[in-house]
mmCIF file of C-alpha atoms in Angstrom:
data_model
loop_
_atom_site.group_PDB
_atom_site.id
_atom_site.type_symbol
_atom_site.label_atom_id
_atom_site.label_comp_id
_atom_site.label_asym_id
_atom_site.label_seq_id
_atom_site.Cartn_x
_atom_site.Cartn_y
_atom_site.Cartn_z
ATOM 1 C CA MET A 1 5.334 12.917 2.851
ATOM 2 C CA LEU A 2 4.224 10.587 -0.257
ATOM 3 C CA ASN A 3 3.224 12.329 -3.507
ATOM 4 C CA ARG A 4 -0.345 10.757 -3.355
ATOM 5 C CA ALA A 5 -3.634 11.526 -1.714
ATOM 6 C CA ALA A 6 -6.114 9.099 -0.074
ATOM 7 C CA LEU A 7 -9.468 8.955 -1.388
ATOM 8 C CA LEU A 8 -11.833 6.638 0.912
ATOM 9 C CA LEU A 9 -15.876 6.163 -0.083
ATOM 10 C CA LYS A 10 -18.146 6.128 3.040
ATOM 11 C CA TYR A 11 -21.209 4.069 2.630
ATOM 12 C CA LYS A 12 -24.838 5.651 2.375
ATOM 13 C CA GLU A 13 -28.110 3.806 3.551
ATOM 14 C CA PRO A 14 -28.834 2.508 0.002
ATOM 15 C CA ALA A 15 -25.284 0.869 -0.239
ATOM 16 C CA VAL A 16 -25.816 -0.692 3.179
ATOM 17 C CA ARG A 17 -29.643 -1.891 2.264
ATOM 18 C CA TRP A 18 -27.979 -3.765 -1.074
ATOM 19 C CA ILE A 19 -25.639 -5.388 1.138
ATOM 20 C CA ASN A 20 -28.202 -7.007 3.614
ATOM 21 C CA GLU A 21 -30.696 -7.805 0.963
ATOM 22 C CA ALA A 22 -28.112 -8.939 -2.038
ATOM 23 C CA ASP A 23 -27.158 -12.163 -0.159
ATOM 24 C CA PRO A 24 -28.330 -12.132 3.811
ATOM 25 C CA TYR A 25 -26.712 -13.767 6.354
ATOM 26 C CA PRO A 26 -28.165 -16.861 7.523
ATOM 27 C CA ASP A 27 -28.237 -16.389 11.109
ATOM 28 C CA GLY A 28 -30.531 -13.088 10.248
ATOM 29 C CA LYS A 29 -27.689 -10.400 11.350
ATOM 30 C CA ILE A 30 -28.179 -7.216 9.882
ATOM 31 C CA LEU A 31 -25.029 -4.750 9.010
ATOM 32 C CA THR A 32 -25.616 -1.035 10.022
ATOM 33 C CA ILE A 33 -24.185 1.716 8.259
ATOM 34 C CA GLU A 34 -21.324 1.795 11.483
ATOM 35 C CA ASP A 35 -20.740 -1.500 10.469
ATOM 36 C CA VAL A 36 -19.622 -1.075 7.015
ATOM 37 C CA ASN A 37 -18.079 1.999 7.483
ATOM 38 C CA ARG A 38 -15.729 0.630 10.154
ATOM 39 C CA GLU A 39 -13.070 -0.646 7.933
ATOM 40 C CA ARG A 40 -12.620 1.138 4.449
ATOM 41 C CA THR A 41 -10.596 0.405 1.780
ATOM 42 C CA VAL A 42 -8.235 3.670 0.803
ATOM 43 C CA TYR A 43 -7.250 4.440 -2.514
ATOM 44 C CA LEU A 44 -4.358 6.105 -3.388
ATOM 45 C CA ILE A 45 -4.534 8.761 -6.171
ATOM 46 C CA SER A 46 -2.228 11.115 -7.532
ATOM 47 C CA ASP A 47 -1.658 14.411 -5.358
ATOM 48 C CA ALA A 48 -2.665 16.522 -8.905
ATOM 49 C CA ASP A 49 -6.046 14.853 -8.964
ATOM 50 C CA ALA A 50 -7.062 16.181 -5.494
ATOM 51 C CA GLY A 51 -5.642 19.620 -5.567
ATOM 52 C CA THR A 52 -9.278 21.038 -5.295
ATOM 53 C CA ASP A 53 -13.070 19.162 -4.399
ATOM 54 C CA ASP A 54 -13.515 20.095 -8.059
ATOM 55 C CA ASP A 55 -10.167 18.071 -9.039
ATOM 56 C CA VAL A 56 -11.600 15.443 -6.900
ATOM 57 C CA ARG A 57 -14.894 15.149 -8.361
ATOM 58 C CA ARG A 58 -13.456 15.077 -11.810
ATOM 59 C CA TRP A 59 -11.410 11.883 -10.717
ATOM 60 C CA VAL A 60 -14.227 10.565 -9.524
ATOM 61 C CA GLU A 61 -16.385 11.058 -12.307
ATOM 62 C CA ALA A 62 -13.627 9.572 -14.711
ATOM 63 C CA ASN A 63 -13.228 6.575 -12.509
ATOM 64 C CA PHE A 64 -16.344 5.627 -10.585
ATOM 65 C CA LEU A 65 -17.237 2.338 -11.908
ATOM 66 C CA SER A 66 -13.583 0.730 -11.393
ATOM 67 C CA LEU A 67 -14.296 2.122 -7.511
ATOM 68 C CA TRP A 68 -17.661 0.577 -7.435
ATOM 69 C CA GLU A 69 -16.931 -2.502 -8.671
ATOM 70 C CA TRP A 70 -13.746 -2.712 -6.135
ATOM 71 C CA GLU A 71 -16.293 -2.078 -3.248
ATOM 72 C CA LEU A 72 -19.005 -4.319 -4.723
ATOM 73 C CA GLU A 73 -16.305 -7.286 -5.076
ATOM 74 C CA GLY A 74 -15.177 -6.443 -1.809
ATOM 75 C CA TRP A 75 -18.562 -7.502 -0.408
ATOM 76 C CA TYR A 76 -19.659 -10.230 -2.788
ATOM 77 C CA THR A 77 -17.486 -11.786 -5.715
ATOM 78 C CA ASP A 78 -20.637 -12.983 -7.569
ATOM 79 C CA GLU A 79 -21.304 -10.183 -9.981
ATOM 80 C CA ARG A 80 -24.931 -11.644 -10.484
ATOM 81 C CA LEU A 81 -25.804 -10.113 -6.603
ATOM 82 C CA TRP A 82 -24.632 -6.544 -8.006
ATOM 83 C CA PRO A 83 -27.105 -3.839 -8.936
ATOM 84 C CA THR A 84 -27.507 -3.363 -12.317
ATOM 85 C CA ASP A 85 -27.695 0.156 -12.533
ATOM 86 C CA GLN A 86 -24.455 1.397 -12.214
ATOM 87 C CA THR A 87 -24.700 5.109 -13.092
ATOM 88 C CA LEU A 88 -22.701 8.115 -11.424
ATOM 89 C CA ASN A 89 -25.976 9.122 -10.103
ATOM 90 C CA GLN A 90 -26.515 5.906 -8.207
ATOM 91 C CA PHE A 91 -22.832 5.796 -7.180
ATOM 92 C CA ASP A 92 -23.442 9.330 -5.431
ATOM 93 C CA GLU A 93 -26.683 8.025 -3.484
ATOM 94 C CA TRP A 94 -24.611 5.112 -2.141
ATOM 95 C CA PHE A 95 -21.509 6.913 -1.195
ATOM 96 C CA ASP A 96 -19.734 9.973 0.132
ATOM 97 C CA VAL A 97 -16.402 11.057 -1.137
ATOM 98 C CA GLU A 98 -13.551 11.466 1.285
ATOM 99 C CA TYR A 99 -10.011 12.676 0.231
ATOM 100 C CA HIS A 100 -7.001 13.735 2.196
ATOM 101 C CA THR A 101 -4.098 14.975 0.602
ATOM 102 C CA VAL A 102 -1.288 14.835 3.278
ATOM 103 C CA LEU A 103 -0.025 11.531 3.549
ATOM 104 C CA ILE A 104 3.319 10.969 5.904
ATOM 105 C CA ASP A 105 4.975 7.369 5.800
ATOM 106 C CA THR A 106 5.887 6.663 9.142
ATOM 107 C CA VAL A 107 7.607 3.218 8.125
ATOM 108 C CA ASP A 108 11.267 2.854 7.599
ATOM 109 C CA GLY A 109 11.636 0.934 4.654
ATOM 110 C CA PRO A 110 10.438 0.766 1.297
ATOM 111 C CA LEU A 111 6.768 0.687 -0.116
ATOM 112 C CA MET A 112 6.210 -2.691 -1.636
ATOM 113 C CA ASP A 113 3.476 -3.754 -4.354
ATOM 114 C CA ASP A 114 2.124 -7.494 -3.148
ATOM 115 C CA GLU A 115 0.538 -7.767 -6.652
ATOM 116 C CA VAL A 116 3.808 -7.134 -8.628
#
């Protein structure tokens, strides 16, 4: 068992609308909520920051800009396409936050950081 919690962002309709409008696919394909929520990034946070819903909310309030930038960059690296109004209220309009406090490592081997 890992001493971490997992935090995931679930996209809502305003975020999906931005994805489709910021840089439309040439073939006219429109992504759905199901499409964008199929493969999500898992953010590992301290298990101490996920003891309660209030703890998670405080962590999100302190870190929402970083979360948002990671998500936006995952779609478009050109920051000119990003929304300019990156407030906590807009973050809440774009994402639901899920968290999970029990993480079990089933792999026999060390955890490694690819970026070190």
